[in-house]
Amino acid sequence: MGWSLVVVSLIVLWIASLWKVLYSSSSTSFSKTSFLSDDRALSKRNVLLVVAHPDDESMFFSPTINYLISRGHNLYILCFSIGNADGIGNTRKQEFYQACAVLKVPLQQVKVLDHPDLQDGFGKVWDHELLAKIIEEEVSSHGIDMIITFDNYGVSGHCNHRDVHHGVCRLLHNVSKRSVEAWELTSTCILRKYSGPVDIWLSMLLPLRYADGMTHCLLNEHPRKSFHAMAEHSSQWIWFRKLFVSFSSYTYVNTLRKIKEEVKKS
């Protein structure tokens, strides 16, 4: 009887959480101030999302992408590899463009690289100065005033994710006088990571503790679109990734934290 009550309670909580995601009000940025609520948000922002592999955008950042696109901001995506660890990089590159199309990111604003020194794989260490140089070129070319990327752990702990974070931090240190800010996707513990939509409650509470606007919680306004985008990565769309997308909190909510000045100088 006791276990039955626990199971029923979890099912009810899951359904209530999913209902909150699907039928939330139009204000889906939960903090004491809304994300991009400053004066510059009255016009379109030029935002660069920096990822390591094809499918990172769909697996981890889709709530952020949907939030930005629905509000008319100019989103550019820079992917540092074609994901060629298994020798199917060209296929994954095409899948990446297809997924971005589902997410309504203009394809002319999407770039995926195949640099010989930036190849996909565990143990493949990427040069942070090289990453910073490439990101700076994108910032200059498109008038980027905001960068979004992984945090120091990179959600899954993948070394390429972590290198991308350090590349962005190196850029911020190198161009500290420019008007460009950077935000990182916060990594969570494994229990929260695989709690699906249930994690939205804790994710919404944490930013409310701070009045400085350094942390924002973004609910996914279109979780079905996230599934459809990930499905475009057909070479990766196998059973355990289907489970991941279903049970991952990153499908339903993103918590963004501003990269602070002390991180820039590290």
PDB file of C-alpha atoms in Angstrom:
ATOM      1  CA  MET A   1       0.000   0.000   0.000  1.00  0.00           C
ATOM      2  CA  GLY A   2       2.811   2.377   0.922  1.00  0.00           C
ATOM      3  CA  TRP A   3       4.713   1.795  -2.315  1.00  0.00           C
ATOM      4  CA  SER A   4       1.523   2.131  -4.353  1.00  0.00           C
ATOM      5  CA  LEU A   5       0.913   5.545  -2.785  1.00  0.00           C
ATOM      6  CA  VAL A   6       4.465   6.633  -3.628  1.00  0.00           C
ATOM      7  CA  VAL A   7       4.108   5.507  -7.246  1.00  0.00           C
ATOM      8  CA  VAL A   8       0.743   7.213  -7.654  1.00  0.00           C
ATOM      9  CA  SER A   9       2.124  10.403  -6.093  1.00  0.00           C
ATOM     10  CA  LEU A  10       5.074  10.403  -8.496  1.00  0.00           C
ATOM     11  CA  ILE A  11       2.778   9.887 -11.475  1.00  0.00           C
ATOM     12  CA  VAL A  12       0.544  12.751 -10.349  1.00  0.00           C
ATOM     13  CA  LEU A  13       3.582  14.992  -9.815  1.00  0.00           C
ATOM     14  CA  TRP A  14       4.932  14.104 -13.273  1.00  0.00           C
ATOM     15  CA  ILE A  15       1.590  14.892 -14.931  1.00  0.00           C
ATOM     16  CA  ALA A  16       1.195  18.159 -12.987  1.00  0.00           C
ATOM     17  CA  SER A  17       4.722  19.197 -13.938  1.00  0.00           C
ATOM     18  CA  LEU A  18       4.173  18.392 -17.601  1.00  0.00           C
ATOM     19  CA  TRP A  19       0.887  20.319 -17.525  1.00  0.00           C
ATOM     20  CA  LYS A  20       2.752  23.316 -16.080  1.00  0.00           C
ATOM     21  CA  VAL A  21       5.260  23.167 -18.940  1.00  0.00           C
ATOM     22  CA  LEU A  22       2.632  22.765 -21.655  1.00  0.00           C
ATOM     23  CA  TYR A  23       0.111  25.267 -20.364  1.00  0.00           C
ATOM     24  CA  SER A  24       2.241  27.818 -18.574  1.00  0.00           C
ATOM     25  CA  SER A  25       1.481  31.491 -19.104  1.00  0.00           C
ATOM     26  CA  SER A  26       3.436  33.401 -21.720  1.00  0.00           C
ATOM     27  CA  SER A  27       5.915  34.491 -19.045  1.00  0.00           C
ATOM     28  CA  THR A  28       8.213  31.473 -19.061  1.00  0.00           C
ATOM     29  CA  SER A  29      11.295  33.143 -17.631  1.00  0.00           C
ATOM     30  CA  PHE A  30      11.152  32.606 -13.872  1.00  0.00           C
ATOM     31  CA  SER A  31      13.287  34.939 -11.775  1.00  0.00           C
ATOM     32  CA  LYS A  32      12.863  38.281 -10.083  1.00  0.00           C
ATOM     33  CA  THR A  33      13.406  39.848 -13.500  1.00  0.00           C
ATOM     34  CA  SER A  34      12.695  38.259 -16.857  1.00  0.00           C
ATOM     35  CA  PHE A  35      15.539  37.087 -19.067  1.00  0.00           C
ATOM     36  CA  LEU A  36      16.509  39.843 -21.524  1.00  0.00           C
ATOM     37  CA  SER A  37      14.282  42.328 -19.727  1.00  0.00           C
ATOM     38  CA  ASP A  38      16.759  45.221 -19.899  1.00  0.00           C
ATOM     39  CA  ASP A  39      16.362  48.152 -22.279  1.00  0.00           C
ATOM     40  CA  ARG A  40      18.241  46.405 -25.072  1.00  0.00           C
ATOM     41  CA  ALA A  41      15.542  43.704 -25.114  1.00  0.00           C
ATOM     42  CA  LEU A  42      13.199  46.267 -26.669  1.00  0.00           C
ATOM     43  CA  SER A  43      15.093  45.534 -29.896  1.00  0.00           C
ATOM     44  CA  LYS A  44      16.311  42.219 -31.213  1.00  0.00           C
ATOM     45  CA  ARG A  45      19.441  40.805 -29.562  1.00  0.00           C
ATOM     46  CA  ASN A  46      22.105  39.006 -31.555  1.00  0.00           C
ATOM     47  CA  VAL A  47      22.725  35.792 -29.622  1.00  0.00           C
ATOM     48  CA  LEU A  48      25.346  33.143 -30.351  1.00  0.00           C
ATOM     49  CA  LEU A  49      24.766  29.626 -29.023  1.00  0.00           C
ATOM     50  CA  VAL A  50      28.082  27.750 -28.899  1.00  0.00           C
ATOM     51  CA  VAL A  51      27.983  23.931 -28.767  1.00  0.00           C
ATOM     52  CA  ALA A  52      30.421  21.093 -29.352  1.00  0.00           C
ATOM     53  CA  HIS A  53      28.521  18.446 -31.327  1.00  0.00           C
ATOM     54  CA  PRO A  54      25.502  18.024 -33.586  1.00  0.00           C
ATOM     55  CA  ASP A  55      22.521  17.145 -31.321  1.00  0.00           C
ATOM     56  CA  ASP A  56      23.773  19.284 -28.374  1.00  0.00           C
ATOM     57  CA  GLU A  57      21.280  21.964 -29.418  1.00  0.00           C
ATOM     58  CA  SER A  58      18.330  19.541 -29.269  1.00  0.00           C
ATOM     59  CA  MET A  59      19.355  17.477 -26.253  1.00  0.00           C
ATOM     60  CA  PHE A  60      20.336  20.322 -23.948  1.00  0.00           C
ATOM     61  CA  PHE A  61      19.436  23.804 -25.215  1.00  0.00           C
ATOM     62  CA  SER A  62      16.001  23.513 -26.843  1.00  0.00           C
ATOM     63  CA  PRO A  63      14.130  25.421 -24.065  1.00  0.00           C
ATOM     64  CA  THR A  64      16.535  28.339 -24.557  1.00  0.00           C
ATOM     65  CA  ILE A  65      16.293  28.172 -28.345  1.00  0.00           C
ATOM     66  CA  ASN A  66      12.491  28.146 -28.255  1.00  0.00           C
ATOM     67  CA  TYR A  67      12.466  31.057 -25.809  1.00  0.00           C
ATOM     68  CA  LEU A  68      14.737  33.216 -27.969  1.00  0.00           C
ATOM     69  CA  ILE A  69      13.115  32.389 -31.314  1.00  0.00           C
ATOM     70  CA  SER A  70       9.580  32.989 -30.014  1.00  0.00           C
ATOM     71  CA  ARG A  71      10.625  36.488 -28.905  1.00  0.00           C
ATOM     72  CA  GLY A  72      12.163  37.443 -32.212  1.00  0.00           C
ATOM     73  CA  HIS A  73      15.834  37.533 -31.231  1.00  0.00           C
ATOM     74  CA  ASN A  74      18.492  36.789 -33.850  1.00  0.00           C
ATOM     75  CA  LEU A  75      19.926  33.420 -32.862  1.00  0.00           C
ATOM     76  CA  TYR A  76      23.121  32.093 -34.389  1.00  0.00           C
ATOM     77  CA  ILE A  77      24.448  28.611 -33.620  1.00  0.00           C
ATOM     78  CA  LEU A  78      28.110  27.649 -33.839  1.00  0.00           C
ATOM     79  CA  CYS A  79      28.881  23.930 -33.582  1.00  0.00           C
ATOM     80  CA  PHE A  80      32.586  23.121 -33.261  1.00  0.00           C
ATOM     81  CA  SER A  81      32.575  19.609 -34.746  1.00  0.00           C
ATOM     82  CA  ILE A  82      30.626  17.391 -37.116  1.00  0.00           C
ATOM     83  CA  GLY A  83      30.568  14.588 -34.526  1.00  0.00           C
ATOM     84  CA  ASN A  84      32.815  12.285 -36.521  1.00  0.00           C
ATOM     85  CA  ALA A  85      33.932  10.034 -33.641  1.00  0.00           C
ATOM     86  CA  ASP A  86      32.152   7.082 -35.278  1.00  0.00           C
ATOM     87  CA  GLY A  87      32.992   8.064 -38.860  1.00  0.00           C
ATOM     88  CA  ILE A  88      29.532   9.419 -39.756  1.00  0.00           C
ATOM     89  CA  GLY A  89      30.313  13.100 -39.432  1.00  0.00           C
ATOM     90  CA  ASN A  90      28.843  14.130 -42.777  1.00  0.00           C
ATOM     91  CA  THR A  91      25.557  12.435 -41.888  1.00  0.00           C
ATOM     92  CA  ARG A  92      25.463  14.110 -38.491  1.00  0.00           C
ATOM     93  CA  LYS A  93      26.223  17.486 -40.061  1.00  0.00           C
ATOM     94  CA  GLN A  94      23.182  17.198 -42.320  1.00  0.00           C
ATOM     95  CA  GLU A  95      21.040  16.052 -39.397  1.00  0.00           C
ATOM     96  CA  PHE A  96      22.181  19.110 -37.456  1.00  0.00           C
ATOM     97  CA  TYR A  97      20.856  21.448 -40.147  1.00  0.00           C
ATOM     98  CA  GLN A  98      17.576  19.513 -40.283  1.00  0.00           C
ATOM     99  CA  ALA A  99      17.139  19.779 -36.508  1.00  0.00           C
ATOM    100  CA  CYS A 100      17.860  23.516 -36.576  1.00  0.00           C
ATOM    101  CA  ALA A 101      15.179  23.909 -39.252  1.00  0.00           C
ATOM    102  CA  VAL A 102      12.667  22.205 -36.941  1.00  0.00           C
ATOM    103  CA  LEU A 103      13.692  24.611 -34.165  1.00  0.00           C
ATOM    104  CA  LYS A 104      13.064  27.537 -36.567  1.00  0.00           C
ATOM    105  CA  VAL A 105      16.664  28.741 -36.547  1.00  0.00           C
ATOM    106  CA  PRO A 106      17.458  30.296 -39.962  1.00  0.00           C
ATOM    107  CA  LEU A 107      19.917  27.968 -41.671  1.00  0.00           C
ATOM    108  CA  GLN A 108      22.088  30.871 -42.834  1.00  0.00           C
ATOM    109  CA  GLN A 109      22.653  31.550 -39.131  1.00  0.00           C
ATOM    110  CA  VAL A 110      23.876  28.027 -38.412  1.00  0.00           C
ATOM    111  CA  LYS A 111      27.514  26.968 -38.778  1.00  0.00           C
ATOM    112  CA  VAL A 112      29.164  23.610 -38.116  1.00  0.00           C
ATOM    113  CA  LEU A 113      32.949  23.247 -38.329  1.00  0.00           C
ATOM    114  CA  ASP A 114      35.227  20.360 -39.256  1.00  0.00           C
ATOM    115  CA  HIS A 115      38.562  21.711 -38.041  1.00  0.00           C
ATOM    116  CA  PRO A 116      41.426  19.156 -37.907  1.00  0.00           C
ATOM    117  CA  ASP A 117      42.311  20.269 -34.369  1.00  0.00           C
ATOM    118  CA  LEU A 118      38.709  20.187 -33.117  1.00  0.00           C
ATOM    119  CA  GLN A 119      37.618  16.613 -33.668  1.00  0.00           C
ATOM    120  CA  ASP A 120      34.883  14.908 -31.651  1.00  0.00           C
ATOM    121  CA  GLY A 121      35.829  12.370 -29.019  1.00  0.00           C
ATOM    122  CA  PHE A 122      36.594  11.679 -25.381  1.00  0.00           C
ATOM    123  CA  GLY A 123      40.214  12.491 -24.698  1.00  0.00           C
ATOM    124  CA  LYS A 124      40.370  14.923 -27.626  1.00  0.00           C
ATOM    125  CA  VAL A 125      41.600  18.092 -25.928  1.00  0.00           C
ATOM    126  CA  TRP A 126      40.650  21.292 -27.760  1.00  0.00           C
ATOM    127  CA  ASP A 127      42.855  24.386 -27.735  1.00  0.00           C
ATOM    128  CA  HIS A 128      41.039  27.097 -25.775  1.00  0.00           C
ATOM    129  CA  GLU A 129      42.838  29.911 -27.582  1.00  0.00           C
ATOM    130  CA  LEU A 130      41.782  28.479 -30.943  1.00  0.00           C
ATOM    131  CA  LEU A 131      38.201  28.194 -29.740  1.00  0.00           C
ATOM    132  CA  ALA A 132      38.261  31.791 -28.495  1.00  0.00           C
ATOM    133  CA  LYS A 133      39.640  33.034 -31.822  1.00  0.00           C
ATOM    134  CA  ILE A 134      36.915  31.295 -33.822  1.00  0.00           C
ATOM    135  CA  ILE A 135      34.180  32.524 -31.481  1.00  0.00           C
ATOM    136  CA  GLU A 136      35.551  36.073 -31.689  1.00  0.00           C
ATOM    137  CA  GLU A 137      35.300  35.911 -35.482  1.00  0.00           C
ATOM    138  CA  GLU A 138      31.631  34.964 -35.199  1.00  0.00           C
ATOM    139  CA  VAL A 139      31.016  37.715 -32.645  1.00  0.00           C
ATOM    140  CA  SER A 140      32.572  40.310 -34.941  1.00  0.00           C
ATOM    141  CA  SER A 141      30.872  39.027 -38.118  1.00  0.00           C
ATOM    142  CA  HIS A 142      27.348  39.058 -36.721  1.00  0.00           C
ATOM    143  CA  GLY A 143      27.467  41.839 -34.133  1.00  0.00           C
ATOM    144  CA  ILE A 144      26.901  39.335 -31.325  1.00  0.00           C
ATOM    145  CA  ASP A 145      26.137  40.884 -27.936  1.00  0.00           C
ATOM    146  CA  MET A 146      25.292  37.679 -26.037  1.00  0.00           C
ATOM    147  CA  ILE A 147      26.837  34.197 -25.953  1.00  0.00           C
ATOM    148  CA  ILE A 148      25.199  31.087 -24.462  1.00  0.00           C
ATOM    149  CA  THR A 149      27.128  27.863 -23.891  1.00  0.00           C
ATOM    150  CA  PHE A 150      27.838  25.011 -21.454  1.00  0.00           C
ATOM    151  CA  ASP A 151      29.096  25.539 -17.930  1.00  0.00           C
ATOM    152  CA  ASN A 152      32.372  24.176 -16.580  1.00  0.00           C
ATOM    153  CA  TYR A 153      30.972  20.631 -16.222  1.00  0.00           C
ATOM    154  CA  GLY A 154      29.132  20.615 -19.541  1.00  0.00           C
ATOM    155  CA  VAL A 155      25.946  18.798 -18.381  1.00  0.00           C
ATOM    156  CA  SER A 156      27.289  15.338 -19.251  1.00  0.00           C
ATOM    157  CA  GLY A 157      30.913  15.958 -18.295  1.00  0.00           C
ATOM    158  CA  HIS A 158      32.084  15.501 -21.900  1.00  0.00           C
ATOM    159  CA  CYS A 159      35.531  17.045 -22.338  1.00  0.00           C
ATOM    160  CA  ASN A 160      34.503  18.790 -25.566  1.00  0.00           C
ATOM    161  CA  HIS A 161      31.597  20.507 -23.780  1.00  0.00           C
ATOM    162  CA  ARG A 162      33.953  21.688 -21.070  1.00  0.00           C
ATOM    163  CA  ASP A 163      36.511  22.933 -23.593  1.00  0.00           C
ATOM    164  CA  VAL A 164      33.834  25.023 -25.321  1.00  0.00           C
ATOM    165  CA  HIS A 165      33.031  26.654 -21.972  1.00  0.00           C
ATOM    166  CA  HIS A 166      36.692  27.481 -21.393  1.00  0.00           C
ATOM    167  CA  GLY A 167      36.976  28.835 -24.929  1.00  0.00           C
ATOM    168  CA  VAL A 168      34.128  31.259 -24.253  1.00  0.00           C
ATOM    169  CA  CYS A 169      35.718  32.315 -20.951  1.00  0.00           C
ATOM    170  CA  ARG A 170      39.035  32.909 -22.721  1.00  0.00           C
ATOM    171  CA  LEU A 171      37.239  35.068 -25.277  1.00  0.00           C
ATOM    172  CA  LEU A 172      35.593  37.120 -22.537  1.00  0.00           C
ATOM    173  CA  HIS A 173      38.959  37.713 -20.950  1.00  0.00           C
ATOM    174  CA  ASN A 174      40.523  38.720 -24.278  1.00  0.00           C
ATOM    175  CA  VAL A 175      37.739  41.126 -25.289  1.00  0.00           C
ATOM    176  CA  SER A 176      36.689  42.325 -21.835  1.00  0.00           C
ATOM    177  CA  LYS A 177      36.221  45.889 -23.050  1.00  0.00           C
ATOM    178  CA  ARG A 178      33.542  44.935 -25.554  1.00  0.00           C
ATOM    179  CA  SER A 179      29.849  44.925 -24.829  1.00  0.00           C
ATOM    180  CA  VAL A 180      29.343  41.158 -24.930  1.00  0.00           C
ATOM    181  CA  GLU A 181      27.916  39.058 -22.117  1.00  0.00           C
ATOM    182  CA  ALA A 182      27.902  35.298 -21.708  1.00  0.00           C
ATOM    183  CA  TRP A 183      25.560  32.829 -20.026  1.00  0.00           C
ATOM    184  CA  GLU A 184      26.127  29.194 -19.164  1.00  0.00           C
ATOM    185  CA  LEU A 185      23.686  26.297 -18.942  1.00  0.00           C
ATOM    186  CA  THR A 186      23.932  25.012 -15.378  1.00  0.00           C
ATOM    187  CA  SER A 187      24.650  21.332 -14.810  1.00  0.00           C
ATOM    188  CA  THR A 188      22.573  19.494 -12.206  1.00  0.00           C
ATOM    189  CA  CYS A 189      22.987  16.347 -10.127  1.00  0.00           C
ATOM    190  CA  ILE A 190      21.965  13.053 -11.687  1.00  0.00           C
ATOM    191  CA  LEU A 191      18.690  12.876  -9.723  1.00  0.00           C
ATOM    192  CA  ARG A 192      17.538  16.242 -11.051  1.00  0.00           C
ATOM    193  CA  LYS A 193      18.952  15.550 -14.495  1.00  0.00           C
ATOM    194  CA  TYR A 194      16.694  12.519 -14.989  1.00  0.00           C
ATOM    195  CA  SER A 195      13.588  13.816 -13.218  1.00  0.00           C
ATOM    196  CA  GLY A 196      11.975  15.049 -16.426  1.00  0.00           C
ATOM    197  CA  PRO A 197       9.498  17.907 -16.015  1.00  0.00           C
ATOM    198  CA  VAL A 198       9.450  17.421 -12.227  1.00  0.00           C
ATOM    199  CA  ASP A 199      12.677  19.416 -11.990  1.00  0.00           C
ATOM    200  CA  ILE A 200      10.912  22.611 -13.120  1.00  0.00           C
ATOM    201  CA  TRP A 201       9.738  23.314  -9.556  1.00  0.00           C
ATOM    202  CA  LEU A 202      13.224  23.438  -8.064  1.00  0.00           C
ATOM    203  CA  SER A 203      14.564  25.180 -11.163  1.00  0.00           C
ATOM    204  CA  MET A 204      11.933  27.907 -10.780  1.00  0.00           C
ATOM    205  CA  LEU A 205      12.619  28.367  -7.074  1.00  0.00           C
ATOM    206  CA  LEU A 206      16.386  28.750  -7.238  1.00  0.00           C
ATOM    207  CA  PRO A 207      16.517  31.980  -9.325  1.00  0.00           C
ATOM    208  CA  LEU A 208      13.940  33.603  -7.021  1.00  0.00           C
ATOM    209  CA  ARG A 209      16.541  33.527  -4.229  1.00  0.00           C
ATOM    210  CA  TYR A 210      18.637  36.078  -6.081  1.00  0.00           C
ATOM    211  CA  ALA A 211      17.755  39.673  -6.913  1.00  0.00           C
ATOM    212  CA  ASP A 212      20.776  40.374  -9.095  1.00  0.00           C
ATOM    213  CA  GLY A 213      19.348  38.824 -12.268  1.00  0.00           C
ATOM    214  CA  MET A 214      22.355  36.522 -12.637  1.00  0.00           C
ATOM    215  CA  THR A 215      20.249  33.345 -12.887  1.00  0.00           C
ATOM    216  CA  HIS A 216      17.197  32.676 -15.046  1.00  0.00           C
ATOM    217  CA  CYS A 217      14.933  29.675 -15.470  1.00  0.00           C
ATOM    218  CA  LEU A 218      13.389  29.128 -18.912  1.00  0.00           C
ATOM    219  CA  LEU A 219      10.578  26.626 -19.345  1.00  0.00           C
ATOM    220  CA  ASN A 220      10.285  24.934 -22.710  1.00  0.00           C
ATOM    221  CA  GLU A 221       7.285  26.432 -24.460  1.00  0.00           C
ATOM    222  CA  HIS A 222       7.321  23.715 -27.140  1.00  0.00           C
ATOM    223  CA  PRO A 223       8.618  20.398 -25.734  1.00  0.00           C
ATOM    224  CA  ARG A 224       7.085  18.485 -28.658  1.00  0.00           C
ATOM    225  CA  LYS A 225       9.310  20.502 -30.992  1.00  0.00           C
ATOM    226  CA  SER A 226      12.322  19.385 -28.956  1.00  0.00           C
ATOM    227  CA  PHE A 227      11.404  15.733 -29.565  1.00  0.00           C
ATOM    228  CA  HIS A 228      10.891  16.367 -33.279  1.00  0.00           C
ATOM    229  CA  ALA A 229      14.233  18.185 -33.521  1.00  0.00           C
ATOM    230  CA  MET A 230      16.092  15.375 -31.780  1.00  0.00           C
ATOM    231  CA  ALA A 231      14.379  12.840 -34.024  1.00  0.00           C
ATOM    232  CA  GLU A 232      16.025  14.570 -37.001  1.00  0.00           C
ATOM    233  CA  HIS A 233      19.314  13.239 -35.632  1.00  0.00           C
ATOM    234  CA  SER A 234      18.269   9.829 -36.921  1.00  0.00           C
ATOM    235  CA  SER A 235      21.752   8.313 -36.625  1.00  0.00           C
ATOM    236  CA  GLN A 236      21.633   9.087 -32.891  1.00  0.00           C
ATOM    237  CA  TRP A 237      17.921   8.469 -32.314  1.00  0.00           C
ATOM    238  CA  ILE A 238      18.279   5.053 -30.674  1.00  0.00           C
ATOM    239  CA  TRP A 239      16.456   3.699 -27.658  1.00  0.00           C
ATOM    240  CA  PHE A 240      18.603   5.131 -24.843  1.00  0.00           C
ATOM    241  CA  ARG A 241      18.583   8.627 -26.358  1.00  0.00           C
ATOM    242  CA  LYS A 242      14.819   8.420 -26.737  1.00  0.00           C
ATOM    243  CA  LEU A 243      14.690   7.648 -23.025  1.00  0.00           C
ATOM    244  CA  PHE A 244      17.125  10.475 -22.310  1.00  0.00           C
ATOM    245  CA  VAL A 245      15.038  13.063 -24.134  1.00  0.00           C
ATOM    246  CA  SER A 246      11.877  11.815 -22.390  1.00  0.00           C
ATOM    247  CA  PHE A 247      13.330  11.811 -18.880  1.00  0.00           C
ATOM    248  CA  SER A 248      15.935  14.569 -19.104  1.00  0.00           C
ATOM    249  CA  SER A 249      15.062  17.780 -17.295  1.00  0.00           C
ATOM    250  CA  TYR A 250      16.913  19.652 -20.061  1.00  0.00           C
ATOM    251  CA  THR A 251      14.051  18.842 -22.419  1.00  0.00           C
ATOM    252  CA  TYR A 252      11.675  20.812 -20.219  1.00  0.00           C
ATOM    253  CA  VAL A 253      13.712  23.551 -18.540  1.00  0.00           C
ATOM    254  CA  ASN A 254      17.012  25.396 -18.848  1.00  0.00           C
ATOM    255  CA  THR A 255      18.627  27.346 -16.023  1.00  0.00           C
ATOM    256  CA  LEU A 256      21.044  29.950 -17.331  1.00  0.00           C
ATOM    257  CA  ARG A 257      23.642  31.614 -15.138  1.00  0.00           C
ATOM    258  CA  LYS A 258      25.650  34.636 -16.159  1.00  0.00           C
ATOM    259  CA  ILE A 259      29.382  34.024 -16.407  1.00  0.00           C
ATOM    260  CA  LYS A 260      30.770  36.373 -13.789  1.00  0.00           C
ATOM    261  CA  GLU A 261      33.711  38.726 -13.982  1.00  0.00           C
ATOM    262  CA  GLU A 262      35.842  36.565 -11.720  1.00  0.00           C
ATOM    263  CA  VAL A 263      35.358  33.637 -14.135  1.00  0.00           C
ATOM    264  CA  LYS A 264      36.530  35.791 -17.034  1.00  0.00           C
ATOM    265  CA  LYS A 265      39.801  36.481 -15.289  1.00  0.00           C
ATOM    266  CA  SER A 266      40.508  32.856 -14.376  1.00  0.00           C
TER     267      SER A 266
END
